[in-house]
Structure formats: structure tokens, C-alpha cells
Tab-separated table of C-alpha atoms in Angstrom:
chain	number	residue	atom	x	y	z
F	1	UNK	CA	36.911	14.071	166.905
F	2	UNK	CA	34.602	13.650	164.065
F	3	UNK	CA	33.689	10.445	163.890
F	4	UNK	CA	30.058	9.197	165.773
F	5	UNK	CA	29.473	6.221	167.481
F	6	UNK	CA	28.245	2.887	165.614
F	7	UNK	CA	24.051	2.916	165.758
F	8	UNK	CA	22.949	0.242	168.091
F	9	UNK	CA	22.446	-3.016	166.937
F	10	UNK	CA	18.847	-3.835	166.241
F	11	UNK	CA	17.455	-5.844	169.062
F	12	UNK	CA	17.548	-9.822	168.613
F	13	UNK	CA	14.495	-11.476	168.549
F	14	UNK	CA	13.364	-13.287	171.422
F	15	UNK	CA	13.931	-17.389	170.629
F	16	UNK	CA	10.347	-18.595	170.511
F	17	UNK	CA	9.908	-21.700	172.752
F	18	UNK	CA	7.556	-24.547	171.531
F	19	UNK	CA	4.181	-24.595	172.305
F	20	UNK	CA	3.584	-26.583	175.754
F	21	UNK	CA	0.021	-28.086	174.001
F	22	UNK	CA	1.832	-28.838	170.724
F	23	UNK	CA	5.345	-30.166	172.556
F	24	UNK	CA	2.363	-32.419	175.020
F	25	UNK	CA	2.338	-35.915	172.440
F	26	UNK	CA	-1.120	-36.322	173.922
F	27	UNK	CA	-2.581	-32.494	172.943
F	28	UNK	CA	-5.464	-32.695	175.128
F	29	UNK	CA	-6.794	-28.803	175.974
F	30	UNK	CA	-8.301	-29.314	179.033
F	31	UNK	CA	-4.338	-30.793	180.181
F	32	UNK	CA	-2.748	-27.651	178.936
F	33	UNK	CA	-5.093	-25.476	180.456
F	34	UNK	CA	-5.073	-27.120	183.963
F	35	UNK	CA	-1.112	-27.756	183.958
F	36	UNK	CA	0.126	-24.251	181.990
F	37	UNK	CA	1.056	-23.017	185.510
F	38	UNK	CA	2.825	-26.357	186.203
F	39	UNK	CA	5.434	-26.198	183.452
F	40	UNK	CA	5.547	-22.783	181.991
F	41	UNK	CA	8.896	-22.555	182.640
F	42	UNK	CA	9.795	-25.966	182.182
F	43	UNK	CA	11.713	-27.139	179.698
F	44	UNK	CA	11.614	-30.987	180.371
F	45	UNK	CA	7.957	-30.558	179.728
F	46	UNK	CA	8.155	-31.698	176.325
F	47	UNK	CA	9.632	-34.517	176.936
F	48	UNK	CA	6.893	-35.893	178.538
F	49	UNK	CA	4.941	-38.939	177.565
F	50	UNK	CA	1.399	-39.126	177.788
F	51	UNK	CA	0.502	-42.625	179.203
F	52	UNK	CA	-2.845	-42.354	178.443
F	53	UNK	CA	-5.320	-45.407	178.954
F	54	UNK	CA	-1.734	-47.149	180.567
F	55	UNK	CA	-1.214	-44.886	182.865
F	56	UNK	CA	0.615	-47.112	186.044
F	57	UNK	CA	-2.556	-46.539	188.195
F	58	UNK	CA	-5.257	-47.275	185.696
F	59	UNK	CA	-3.768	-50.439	184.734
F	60	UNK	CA	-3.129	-51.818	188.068
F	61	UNK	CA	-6.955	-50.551	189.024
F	62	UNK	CA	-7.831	-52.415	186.561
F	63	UNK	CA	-6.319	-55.700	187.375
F	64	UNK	CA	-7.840	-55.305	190.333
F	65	UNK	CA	-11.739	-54.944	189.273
F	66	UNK	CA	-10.528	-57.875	186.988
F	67	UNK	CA	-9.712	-60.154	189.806
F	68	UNK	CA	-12.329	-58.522	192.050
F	69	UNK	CA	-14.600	-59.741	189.142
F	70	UNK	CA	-13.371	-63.577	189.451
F	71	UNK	CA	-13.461	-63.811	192.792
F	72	UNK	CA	-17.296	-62.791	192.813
F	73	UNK	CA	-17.738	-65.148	189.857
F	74	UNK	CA	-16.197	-67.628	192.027
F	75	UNK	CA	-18.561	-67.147	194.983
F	76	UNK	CA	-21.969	-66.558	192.838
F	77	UNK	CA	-21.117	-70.373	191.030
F	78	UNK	CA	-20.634	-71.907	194.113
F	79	UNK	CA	-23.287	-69.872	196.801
F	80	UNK	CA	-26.203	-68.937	194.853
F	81	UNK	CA	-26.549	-71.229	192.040
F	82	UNK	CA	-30.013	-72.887	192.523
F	83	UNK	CA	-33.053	-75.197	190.942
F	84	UNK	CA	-36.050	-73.949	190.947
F	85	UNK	CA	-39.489	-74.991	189.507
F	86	UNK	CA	-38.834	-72.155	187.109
F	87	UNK	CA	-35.520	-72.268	186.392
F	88	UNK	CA	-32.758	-74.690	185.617
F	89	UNK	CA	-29.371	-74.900	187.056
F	90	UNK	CA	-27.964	-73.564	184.079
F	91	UNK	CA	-30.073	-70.815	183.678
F	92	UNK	CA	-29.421	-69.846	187.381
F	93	UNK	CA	-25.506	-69.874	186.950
F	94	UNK	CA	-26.295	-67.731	183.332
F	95	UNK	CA	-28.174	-65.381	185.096
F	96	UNK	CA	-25.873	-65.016	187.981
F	97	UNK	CA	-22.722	-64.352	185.685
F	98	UNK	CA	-24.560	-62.168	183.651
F	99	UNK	CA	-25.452	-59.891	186.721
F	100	UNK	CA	-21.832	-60.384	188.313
F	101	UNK	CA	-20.287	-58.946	184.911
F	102	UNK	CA	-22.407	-56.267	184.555
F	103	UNK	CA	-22.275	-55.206	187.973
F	104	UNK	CA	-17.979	-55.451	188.109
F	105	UNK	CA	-17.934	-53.594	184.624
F	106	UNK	CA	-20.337	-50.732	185.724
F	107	UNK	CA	-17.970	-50.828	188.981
F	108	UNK	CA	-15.057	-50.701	187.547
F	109	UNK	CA	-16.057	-47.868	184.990
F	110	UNK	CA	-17.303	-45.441	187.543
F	111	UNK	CA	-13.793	-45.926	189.336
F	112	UNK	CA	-12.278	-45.136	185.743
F	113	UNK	CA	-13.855	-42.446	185.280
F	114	UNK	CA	-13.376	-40.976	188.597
F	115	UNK	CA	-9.464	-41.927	188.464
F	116	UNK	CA	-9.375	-40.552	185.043
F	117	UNK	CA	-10.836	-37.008	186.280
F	118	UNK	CA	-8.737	-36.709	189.082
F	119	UNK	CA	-5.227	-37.371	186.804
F	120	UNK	CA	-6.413	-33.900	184.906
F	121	UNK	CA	-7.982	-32.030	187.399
F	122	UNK	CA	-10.415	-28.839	185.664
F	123	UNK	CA	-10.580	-26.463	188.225
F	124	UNK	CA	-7.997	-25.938	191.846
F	125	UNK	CA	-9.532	-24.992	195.316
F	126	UNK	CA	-8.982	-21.070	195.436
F	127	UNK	CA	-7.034	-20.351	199.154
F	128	UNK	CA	-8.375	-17.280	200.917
F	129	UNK	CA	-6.438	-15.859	203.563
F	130	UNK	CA	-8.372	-16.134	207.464
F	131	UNK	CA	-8.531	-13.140	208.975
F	132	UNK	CA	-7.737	-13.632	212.491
């Protein structure tokens, strides 16, 4: 009769998980912040690997402007190399590869950059409900 009851057992500590930014290998903010919702609960989050500049899509992009690029090197050297008073036929196919170059790189870095945006989307369209 005289004997109480055992006091409770503190409570355990909850097990901390890791961090999702810190368990991420690439760390970049603006990918925890957009994908938090994505993998909060999910534990094959970290490991993940961050494929960066390699990423499947950028590299085969890539290859393409590349080939994109010889192709309209191909067609400038043989369509619209000319002589003229002015120039040489040298300087015509100079010029010409010059502006092909310039104009594939600047292509091919807007559709980087664009590619590269959409693979860590900032912001997501906000759904609201039509009232019918």
C-alpha cells in the first residue's frame, strides 16, 4: 500500500534530422528555399547529387548550339564569303566567323540562362479557386 508509482521518465529528445541546405552537396539558398516543400519529409533528399553545370539537359543543349554553331560556320564559308574592292577573301571569311561565333555563343547563353532558371524555379503560380 505504501509504495508510489515510479516518476515518469523525462521525455526523449526529438532526433534532430540534418539540415536539407547543409545535407544539399550543392548548398545553393535560393534551391532550398524553392524545394523545402519538395523534400521536407524526405529522407532520400540528402542523397542527392547536384549536377550542376552537367546537368543531362544542359550538356546535351549544349552539344546542340555546338553543332548548330558548325553547321552555320559551314554555310557562312561556303554562301557568303566574297571579294570586294574593300575587302579580301580572307578578311570576308574572318569577318563572317567572327560574327557566326559571337552570334551562336550569345545564342546559346541566353538558352543557358533561361534553362538554368527554369531547373530552380524562384517563385510557383499561386492557384485560386473559381467561383462558379
Amino acid at each position: 500500500f505504501g509504495s508510489s508509482p515510479p516518476p515518469p521518465a523525462p521525455p526523449r529528445p526529438r532526433p534532430r534530422r540534418p539540415s536539407v541546405l547543409r545535407s544539399f552537396e550543392c548548398g545553393h539558398p535560393a534551391l532550398f528555399l524553392s524545394l523545402h516543400h519538395l523534400f521536407l519529409h524526405n529522407n532520400n533528399f540528402a542523397r542527392m547529387v547536384c549536377a550542376g553545370f552537367f546537368s543531362h539537359g544542359l550538356v546535351t543543349g549544349t552539344s546542340a548550339w555546338f553543332v548548330f554553331g558548325l553547321i552555320a560556320m559551314f554555310i557562312q564559308t561556303q554562301f557568303f564569303v566574297k571579294e570586294t574592292p574593300k575587302i579580301t577573301r580572307e578578311e570576308s571569311r574572318s569577318l563572317g566567323l567572327v560574327i557566326v561565333w559571337a552570334s551562336v555563343i550569345c545564342m546559346w547563353l541566353f538558352w543557358a540562362f533561361v534553362y538554368m532558371h527554369q531547373m530552380v524555379p524562384l517563385i510557383y503560380p499561386v492557384h485560386t479557386a473559381i467561383e462558379g
